[in-house]
Amino acid sequence: MARKIVILTGAGISAESGLGTFRDEGGLWSQHRIEDVATPEGFARNPTLVHRFYSARRQQAAAAHPNAAHHALARLEAEWPGEVVIVTQNVDGLHEAAGSRAVLHMHGTLAGALCATCDHRWPAPPEMTPTTPCPACHAPRARPDVVWFGEIPYHMEEILTHLSEVELFAAIGTSGQVYPAASFVQEAASQGAETVELTLERSEISRAFDHRHFGPATEVVPRWVETLLG
Ligand code: BJW
């Protein structure tokens, strides 16, 4: 039986599609304070600012195209004789746009709206404001369906089940600074999985991996997939 592969992706895989990362020089966190735009407290203080931040990113993501790294992972899922699961921290839809089907968005998605009053979910309009009403309860409490600091990431039970069965774990384009995603490599290694990191440069968690490939995702990911598929 072919090995089960779990792939964790981060902002770096979408960088060459024109979407900014968070912690690189000039990244999103150098332009905005995390506590202002990525916490429930920041949203309560200034929902206009938070909606402006996410509406701009929603429109940018909608105009972006998957790159060679997204396409290589879709090819891996299609051609690998075993199971391939992508756990993405990214809120863009570029894995799906490339053709990947088994994708878990642990930090939510820009394409979704969530009612902070009744938890109803619906497709987000390109532009949301503090007065955008919930179509179910009509409260003007729409928020982006993303996971902020202090909130519980989505699909955790399913992700932990996949990590308990994984035989090859890869992390692509993530700095390893945000938990629980940063601890998945230890989780996978403790199950006896082989682990590989593919990212631009050494990260906070590089030492935890068995193998490391540094370089732009559009180069290292297609090469890695080619090797796996033989
Ligand atoms: C390239 C490239 C190219 C560039 N090619 N590579 C103290 C200790 C431990 C934990 C905590 C703590 N205090 C608080 C916590 C928990 C907290 C946390 O981790 N805080 C840290 C700051 C310490 N975490 C949480 O609160 C999480 N919830 C939680 O823990 O709940 C408890 C719980 C968990 C599980 C079960 C039950 C309960 C929630 C975290 C939510 C994070 N949300 C965000 C925003 C999402 C919406 C949005 O997009 O705006 O998620 S923050 C932001 O960081 C976003 C990302 O998904 C996430 C990770 O960033 P990522 O993807 O790694 O991007 P970068 O920019 O950091 O790195 C990019 C990398 O790519 C770099 O390495 C580059 O080199 C590379 N790169 N170009 C290849 N071309």
XYZ file of N, CA, C and O and ligand atoms in Angstrom, residues 9-13 15-16 21-24 29 37-38 53-54 57 89-91 107 146-153 156 172-180 198-203 215-218 220, ligand 1:
280
model
N 0.291 23.456 4.378
C 0.773 24.597 3.592
C 0.537 25.909 4.335
O -0.369 26.030 5.146
N 1.410 26.891 4.002
C 1.310 28.221 4.598
C 1.420 29.279 3.508
O 1.481 28.957 2.307
N 1.469 30.523 3.957
C 1.408 31.659 3.035
C 2.474 31.606 1.932
O 2.253 32.101 0.823
N 3.637 30.985 2.221
C 4.722 30.963 1.243
C 4.356 30.278 -0.059
O 4.898 30.613 -1.120
N 3.408 29.332 -0.023
C 3.073 28.636 -1.273
C 2.293 29.552 -2.210
O 2.316 29.366 -3.436
N 2.825 32.898 -2.274
C 3.564 34.152 -2.468
C 3.816 34.432 -3.953
O 3.674 35.566 -4.417
N 4.156 33.371 -4.693
C 4.454 33.588 -6.116
C 3.187 33.708 -6.969
O 3.275 33.916 -8.176
N 2.776 37.264 2.203
C 2.913 36.430 3.396
C 2.717 37.355 4.623
O 2.464 38.556 4.464
N 2.838 36.790 5.811
C 2.596 37.581 7.022
C 3.879 38.142 7.610
O 3.977 39.321 7.917
N 4.883 37.255 7.771
C 6.023 37.630 8.592
C 7.289 37.927 7.802
O 8.312 38.254 8.388
N 7.241 37.808 6.459
C 8.425 38.167 5.681
C 8.551 39.689 5.667
O 7.607 40.415 5.978
N 2.060 41.603 8.365
C 2.199 42.055 9.753
C 3.160 43.229 9.887
O 3.337 43.752 10.987
N -6.097 43.414 13.599
C -6.861 42.801 12.497
C -7.032 41.283 12.595
O -7.806 40.721 11.828
N -6.343 40.634 13.518
C -6.455 39.165 13.560
C -6.774 38.637 14.947
O -6.305 37.566 15.341
N -9.547 45.398 5.762
C -8.367 44.537 5.594
C -8.740 43.242 4.856
O -8.084 42.847 3.888
N -9.847 42.598 5.293
C -10.206 41.317 4.683
C -10.879 41.485 3.322
O -10.702 40.643 2.439
N -8.111 41.804 0.836
C -7.448 40.505 0.595
C -8.366 39.541 -0.159
O -7.913 38.745 -0.978
N -3.159 26.446 6.029
C -3.419 27.582 6.923
C -3.915 28.761 6.096
O -4.310 29.777 6.640
N -3.872 28.605 4.775
C -4.197 29.735 3.905
C -5.702 29.912 3.742
O -6.445 28.935 3.684
N -6.103 31.162 3.608
C -7.532 31.462 3.465
C -7.895 31.715 2.000
O -9.035 32.046 1.698
N -7.609 27.545 9.021
C -7.803 28.942 9.448
C -8.947 29.609 8.692
O -8.989 30.837 8.612
N -12.837 33.387 9.156
C -11.425 33.034 9.330
C -11.162 32.835 10.824
O -11.964 33.259 11.654
N -10.025 32.184 11.124
C -9.707 31.875 12.526
C -8.654 32.868 13.027
O -7.543 32.935 12.499
N -9.029 33.632 14.020
C -8.120 34.624 14.600
C -7.408 34.053 15.821
O -7.789 33.000 16.354
N -6.381 34.767 16.288
C -5.650 34.327 17.483
C -6.615 34.219 18.658
O -7.478 35.078 18.839
N -6.468 33.132 19.391
C -7.348 32.897 20.543
C -8.575 32.079 20.173
O -9.328 31.667 21.051
N -8.795 31.834 18.869
C -9.929 31.012 18.444
C -9.434 29.607 18.087
O -8.250 29.412 17.772
N -10.353 28.664 18.122
C -9.951 27.271 17.858
C -9.955 27.009 16.353
O -10.962 27.242 15.687
N -8.843 26.550 15.801
C -8.796 26.260 14.364
C -9.851 25.224 13.965
O -10.269 24.400 14.780
N -10.029 20.348 13.560
C -8.928 19.802 14.356
C -9.038 18.285 14.583
O -8.030 17.575 14.526
N 4.988 23.135 3.743
C 5.419 23.972 2.617
C 5.100 25.444 2.901
O 3.945 25.801 3.168
N 6.141 26.306 2.854
C 5.925 27.759 2.930
C 5.266 28.245 4.202
O 4.396 29.108 4.146
N 5.693 27.691 5.320
C 5.151 28.188 6.593
C 6.292 28.456 7.565
O 7.277 27.702 7.586
N 6.159 29.533 8.351
C 7.271 29.947 9.219
C 7.342 29.143 10.511
O 8.304 29.268 11.257
N 6.291 28.366 10.814
C 6.315 27.557 12.036
C 6.226 28.389 13.298
O 6.702 27.999 14.354
N 5.588 29.528 13.187
C 5.477 30.407 14.373
C 4.088 30.392 14.986
O 3.861 31.021 16.015
N 3.133 29.744 14.310
C 1.757 29.766 14.809
C 1.295 28.347 15.150
O 1.406 27.433 14.328
N 0.784 28.205 16.357
C 0.294 26.916 16.850
C -1.217 26.822 16.674
O -1.865 27.856 16.624
N -1.792 25.664 16.526
C -1.176 24.354 16.651
C -0.448 23.864 15.392
O 0.244 22.854 15.468
N 9.642 22.161 2.933
C 9.958 22.824 1.665
C 9.586 24.290 1.829
O 8.404 24.632 1.934
N 10.589 25.142 1.893
C 10.303 26.558 2.120
C 11.471 27.403 1.632
O 12.519 26.863 1.257
N 11.254 28.716 1.606
C 12.262 29.602 1.011
C 13.583 29.566 1.771
O 14.654 29.486 1.194
N 13.477 29.660 3.087
C 14.696 29.645 3.901
C 14.428 28.968 5.235
O 13.274 28.734 5.585
N 15.495 28.702 5.967
C 15.396 28.017 7.269
C 14.324 28.668 8.142
O 14.241 29.895 8.218
N 13.481 27.845 8.776
C 12.412 28.386 9.622
C 12.684 28.059 11.088
O 13.640 27.350 11.403
N 14.086 26.961 -1.107
C 13.977 27.617 -2.416
C 12.543 28.052 -2.623
O 11.661 27.744 -1.806
N 12.269 28.752 -3.736
C 10.904 29.182 -4.016
C 10.000 27.959 -4.222
O 10.416 26.977 -4.851
N 8.783 28.043 -3.709
C 7.854 26.909 -3.788
C 7.645 26.445 -5.234
O 7.517 25.238 -5.483
N 7.626 27.382 -6.178
C 7.369 26.991 -7.578
C 8.502 26.137 -8.152
O 8.337 25.487 -9.179
N 10.863 24.179 -5.757
C 11.138 22.990 -4.918
C 9.959 22.021 -4.868
O 10.161 20.803 -4.794
C 8.182 30.983 0.789
C 8.089 31.801 -0.303
C 8.166 31.208 -1.521
C 8.025 33.106 1.478
N 8.290 29.860 -1.591
N 8.328 29.685 0.804
C 2.375 30.589 23.314
C 2.944 29.383 22.926
C 2.316 28.544 22.018
C 1.093 28.900 21.475
C 0.517 30.092 21.854
C 1.151 30.924 22.770
N 0.383 32.035 22.947
C -0.729 31.903 22.164
C -0.647 30.734 21.496
C -1.622 30.178 20.508
C -1.665 31.009 19.238
C -0.254 31.135 18.671
O 0.248 30.286 17.970
N 0.414 32.253 18.940
C 1.782 32.429 18.463
C 1.969 33.849 17.992
C 2.740 32.009 19.558
N -2.494 30.266 18.304
C -3.817 30.429 18.276
O -4.395 31.273 18.969
C -4.595 29.484 17.395
N -5.603 28.874 18.160
C -5.318 28.017 19.161
O -4.180 27.712 19.480
O -6.443 27.500 19.758
C -6.270 26.573 20.835
C -6.598 25.187 20.374
C -5.884 24.603 19.340
C -6.162 23.319 18.925
C -7.150 22.617 19.541
C -7.896 23.178 20.566
C -7.596 24.472 20.978
C -5.247 30.246 16.241
C -4.241 30.775 15.290
C -4.938 31.604 14.211
C -3.939 32.205 13.235
N -4.631 33.069 12.350
C -3.920 33.689 11.236
C -4.895 34.643 10.516
C -5.897 33.824 9.687
C -6.741 34.677 8.802
C -5.911 35.499 7.830
O -5.326 34.952 6.875
O -5.830 36.716 8.043
O -3.428 32.687 10.343
S -2.409 34.539 11.730
C -1.478 34.082 10.295
O -0.374 33.200 10.667
C -2.431 33.233 9.441
C -1.507 32.161 8.932
O -2.262 31.055 8.512
C -0.621 31.890 10.122
C 0.675 31.214 9.768
O 1.449 31.985 8.922
P 2.315 31.296 7.772
O 1.420 30.705 6.761
O 3.325 30.415 8.369
O 2.958 32.587 7.078
P 4.328 33.362 7.456
O 4.280 34.673 6.794
O 4.561 33.351 8.909
O 5.481 32.472 6.815
C 5.610 32.332 5.413
C 6.772 31.391 5.137
O 6.847 31.186 3.739
C 8.137 31.936 5.595
O 8.824 30.911 6.274
C 8.844 32.285 4.285
O 10.259 32.069 4.333
C 8.185 31.333 3.304
N 8.136 31.833 1.934
N 7.996 33.132 0.139
C 8.369 29.127 -0.434
N 8.099 31.895 -2.673
